[in-house]
């Protein structure tokens, strides 16, 4: 199973980025997908997750109202608006063992390699 995250880059505060996560449809079709992020020297934190059928989405409080997770076939997206320097991190997508969206990294089976997001002030 391979997950490919892309779309990271350098952006000024207040700007936007759209991250993408690609995998085989078999990998995604019956499973929730989540995004996590990890800044240097910090633990990996939950960002957002979407259920297998897109009926449910959940967000970390720090990104609620600014980030939107969505999915379409074998792609999952993370639209990030109003970025600030605290959003700087490596962003990772992962598929869950479950169909429902969850916040715990332990519920996620497969992880992509990550894409770096850097927000300058």
mmCIF file of C-alpha atoms in Angstrom:
data_model
loop_
_atom_site.group_PDB
_atom_site.id
_atom_site.type_symbol
_atom_site.label_atom_id
_atom_site.label_comp_id
_atom_site.label_asym_id
_atom_site.label_seq_id
_atom_site.Cartn_x
_atom_site.Cartn_y
_atom_site.Cartn_z
ATOM 1 C CA UNK A 1 0.000 0.000 0.000
ATOM 2 C CA UNK A 2 1.372 3.367 -0.970
ATOM 3 C CA UNK A 3 0.050 6.789 -0.146
ATOM 4 C CA UNK A 4 1.391 9.797 -1.959
ATOM 5 C CA UNK A 5 0.975 13.209 -0.374
ATOM 6 C CA UNK A 6 1.697 16.338 -2.371
ATOM 7 C CA UNK A 7 0.937 20.031 -2.568
ATOM 8 C CA UNK A 8 3.126 21.387 0.195
ATOM 9 C CA UNK A 9 5.322 24.422 -0.203
ATOM 10 C CA UNK A 10 6.268 27.831 1.085
ATOM 11 C CA UNK A 11 3.496 30.371 1.540
ATOM 12 C CA UNK A 12 3.106 33.684 3.301
ATOM 13 C CA UNK A 13 0.882 34.055 6.330
ATOM 14 C CA UNK A 14 -2.711 34.435 5.265
ATOM 15 C CA UNK A 15 -2.182 32.374 2.157
ATOM 16 C CA UNK A 16 -3.619 29.041 1.066
ATOM 17 C CA UNK A 17 -2.437 25.630 0.000
ATOM 18 C CA UNK A 18 -4.214 22.498 -1.121
ATOM 19 C CA UNK A 19 -2.709 19.192 -0.143
ATOM 20 C CA UNK A 20 -3.531 16.006 -2.010
ATOM 21 C CA UNK A 21 -3.249 12.391 -0.974
ATOM 22 C CA UNK A 22 -3.402 9.668 -3.607
ATOM 23 C CA UNK A 23 -3.730 5.932 -3.206
ATOM 24 C CA UNK A 24 -5.336 3.013 -4.892
ATOM 25 C CA UNK A 25 -9.101 3.025 -4.715
ATOM 26 C CA UNK A 26 -8.955 -0.281 -2.891
ATOM 27 C CA UNK A 27 -6.927 1.385 -0.160
ATOM 28 C CA UNK A 28 -9.341 4.231 0.310
ATOM 29 C CA UNK A 29 -12.745 2.930 -0.624
ATOM 30 C CA UNK A 30 -13.961 1.558 2.723
ATOM 31 C CA UNK A 31 -11.743 3.447 5.102
ATOM 32 C CA UNK A 32 -11.586 6.800 6.761
ATOM 33 C CA UNK A 33 -8.631 8.978 5.826
ATOM 34 C CA UNK A 34 -6.875 11.461 8.030
ATOM 35 C CA UNK A 35 -4.293 14.187 7.889
ATOM 36 C CA UNK A 36 -1.721 14.654 10.624
ATOM 37 C CA UNK A 37 1.154 17.063 10.985
ATOM 38 C CA UNK A 38 4.463 17.104 12.776
ATOM 39 C CA UNK A 39 6.676 20.088 13.431
ATOM 40 C CA UNK A 40 10.379 19.665 14.281
ATOM 41 C CA UNK A 41 10.828 18.539 17.864
ATOM 42 C CA UNK A 42 7.107 18.010 18.385
ATOM 43 C CA UNK A 43 4.756 15.079 18.370
ATOM 44 C CA UNK A 44 2.583 14.191 15.423
ATOM 45 C CA UNK A 45 -0.783 15.910 15.813
ATOM 46 C CA UNK A 46 -4.174 15.190 14.337
ATOM 47 C CA UNK A 47 -5.392 17.747 11.804
ATOM 48 C CA UNK A 48 -8.509 16.431 10.070
ATOM 49 C CA UNK A 49 -10.250 13.231 9.059
ATOM 50 C CA UNK A 50 -13.063 12.158 6.776
ATOM 51 C CA UNK A 51 -15.213 9.044 6.923
ATOM 52 C CA UNK A 52 -15.284 6.467 4.173
ATOM 53 C CA UNK A 53 -18.404 7.941 2.540
ATOM 54 C CA UNK A 54 -17.668 11.623 3.314
ATOM 55 C CA UNK A 55 -20.658 11.828 5.649
ATOM 56 C CA UNK A 56 -18.509 12.840 8.575
ATOM 57 C CA UNK A 57 -15.529 15.144 8.939
ATOM 58 C CA UNK A 58 -13.687 16.146 12.087
ATOM 59 C CA UNK A 59 -11.031 18.777 12.695
ATOM 60 C CA UNK A 60 -8.536 19.803 15.291
ATOM 61 C CA UNK A 61 -9.646 22.943 17.080
ATOM 62 C CA UNK A 62 -6.578 24.776 15.811
ATOM 63 C CA UNK A 63 -7.635 24.397 12.168
ATOM 64 C CA UNK A 64 -11.420 24.412 12.424
ATOM 65 C CA UNK A 65 -12.901 27.015 10.114
ATOM 66 C CA UNK A 66 -9.689 27.331 8.118
ATOM 67 C CA UNK A 67 -9.071 23.834 6.769
ATOM 68 C CA UNK A 68 -11.434 21.626 4.798
ATOM 69 C CA UNK A 69 -10.973 17.935 4.127
ATOM 70 C CA UNK A 70 -12.679 16.257 1.200
ATOM 71 C CA UNK A 71 -12.378 13.096 -0.856
ATOM 72 C CA UNK A 72 -13.156 11.973 -4.362
ATOM 73 C CA UNK A 73 -12.599 8.389 -5.490
ATOM 74 C CA UNK A 74 -8.935 7.647 -4.789
ATOM 75 C CA UNK A 75 -7.962 11.166 -3.741
ATOM 76 C CA UNK A 76 -8.246 13.001 -0.443
ATOM 77 C CA UNK A 77 -7.669 16.733 -0.222
ATOM 78 C CA UNK A 78 -6.884 19.199 2.516
ATOM 79 C CA UNK A 79 -7.692 22.776 1.595
ATOM 80 C CA UNK A 80 -5.824 25.071 3.946
ATOM 81 C CA UNK A 81 -6.760 28.737 4.139
ATOM 82 C CA UNK A 82 -5.650 31.601 6.353
ATOM 83 C CA UNK A 83 -2.377 29.849 7.049
ATOM 84 C CA UNK A 84 -0.196 31.097 9.868
ATOM 85 C CA UNK A 85 3.368 30.232 10.922
ATOM 86 C CA UNK A 86 2.046 27.799 13.556
ATOM 87 C CA UNK A 87 0.800 25.630 10.676
ATOM 88 C CA UNK A 88 4.372 24.987 9.561
ATOM 89 C CA UNK A 89 4.981 21.238 9.685
ATOM 90 C CA UNK A 90 5.292 18.078 7.676
ATOM 91 C CA UNK A 91 1.799 16.940 6.732
ATOM 92 C CA UNK A 92 0.976 13.242 6.467
ATOM 93 C CA UNK A 93 -2.073 11.433 5.161
ATOM 94 C CA UNK A 94 -3.081 8.056 6.473
ATOM 95 C CA UNK A 95 -5.812 5.475 6.017
ATOM 96 C CA UNK A 96 -7.690 4.229 9.025
ATOM 97 C CA UNK A 97 -8.516 0.700 10.060
ATOM 98 C CA UNK A 98 -12.074 1.975 10.389
ATOM 99 C CA UNK A 99 -14.754 3.490 8.195
ATOM 100 C CA UNK A 100 -15.479 6.299 10.645
ATOM 101 C CA UNK A 101 -13.217 9.290 11.107
ATOM 102 C CA UNK A 102 -11.074 9.348 14.220
ATOM 103 C CA UNK A 103 -8.432 11.494 15.898
ATOM 104 C CA UNK A 104 -6.064 8.854 17.225
ATOM 105 C CA UNK A 105 -3.013 8.024 15.147
ATOM 106 C CA UNK A 106 -3.185 4.468 16.457
ATOM 107 C CA UNK A 107 -6.326 3.945 14.371
ATOM 108 C CA UNK A 108 -4.484 4.577 11.141
ATOM 109 C CA UNK A 109 -2.861 1.718 9.319
ATOM 110 C CA UNK A 110 -0.956 3.148 6.379
ATOM 111 C CA UNK A 111 0.928 6.408 6.172
ATOM 112 C CA UNK A 112 2.250 8.465 3.311
ATOM 113 C CA UNK A 113 5.703 10.011 3.211
ATOM 114 C CA UNK A 114 4.572 13.523 4.049
ATOM 115 C CA UNK A 115 4.716 16.891 2.372
ATOM 116 C CA UNK A 116 6.284 19.972 3.934
ATOM 117 C CA UNK A 117 4.280 23.121 4.545
ATOM 118 C CA UNK A 118 6.163 26.250 5.543
ATOM 119 C CA UNK A 119 4.341 29.457 6.383
ATOM 120 C CA UNK A 120 6.379 32.632 6.610
ATOM 121 C CA UNK A 121 5.338 35.581 8.735
#
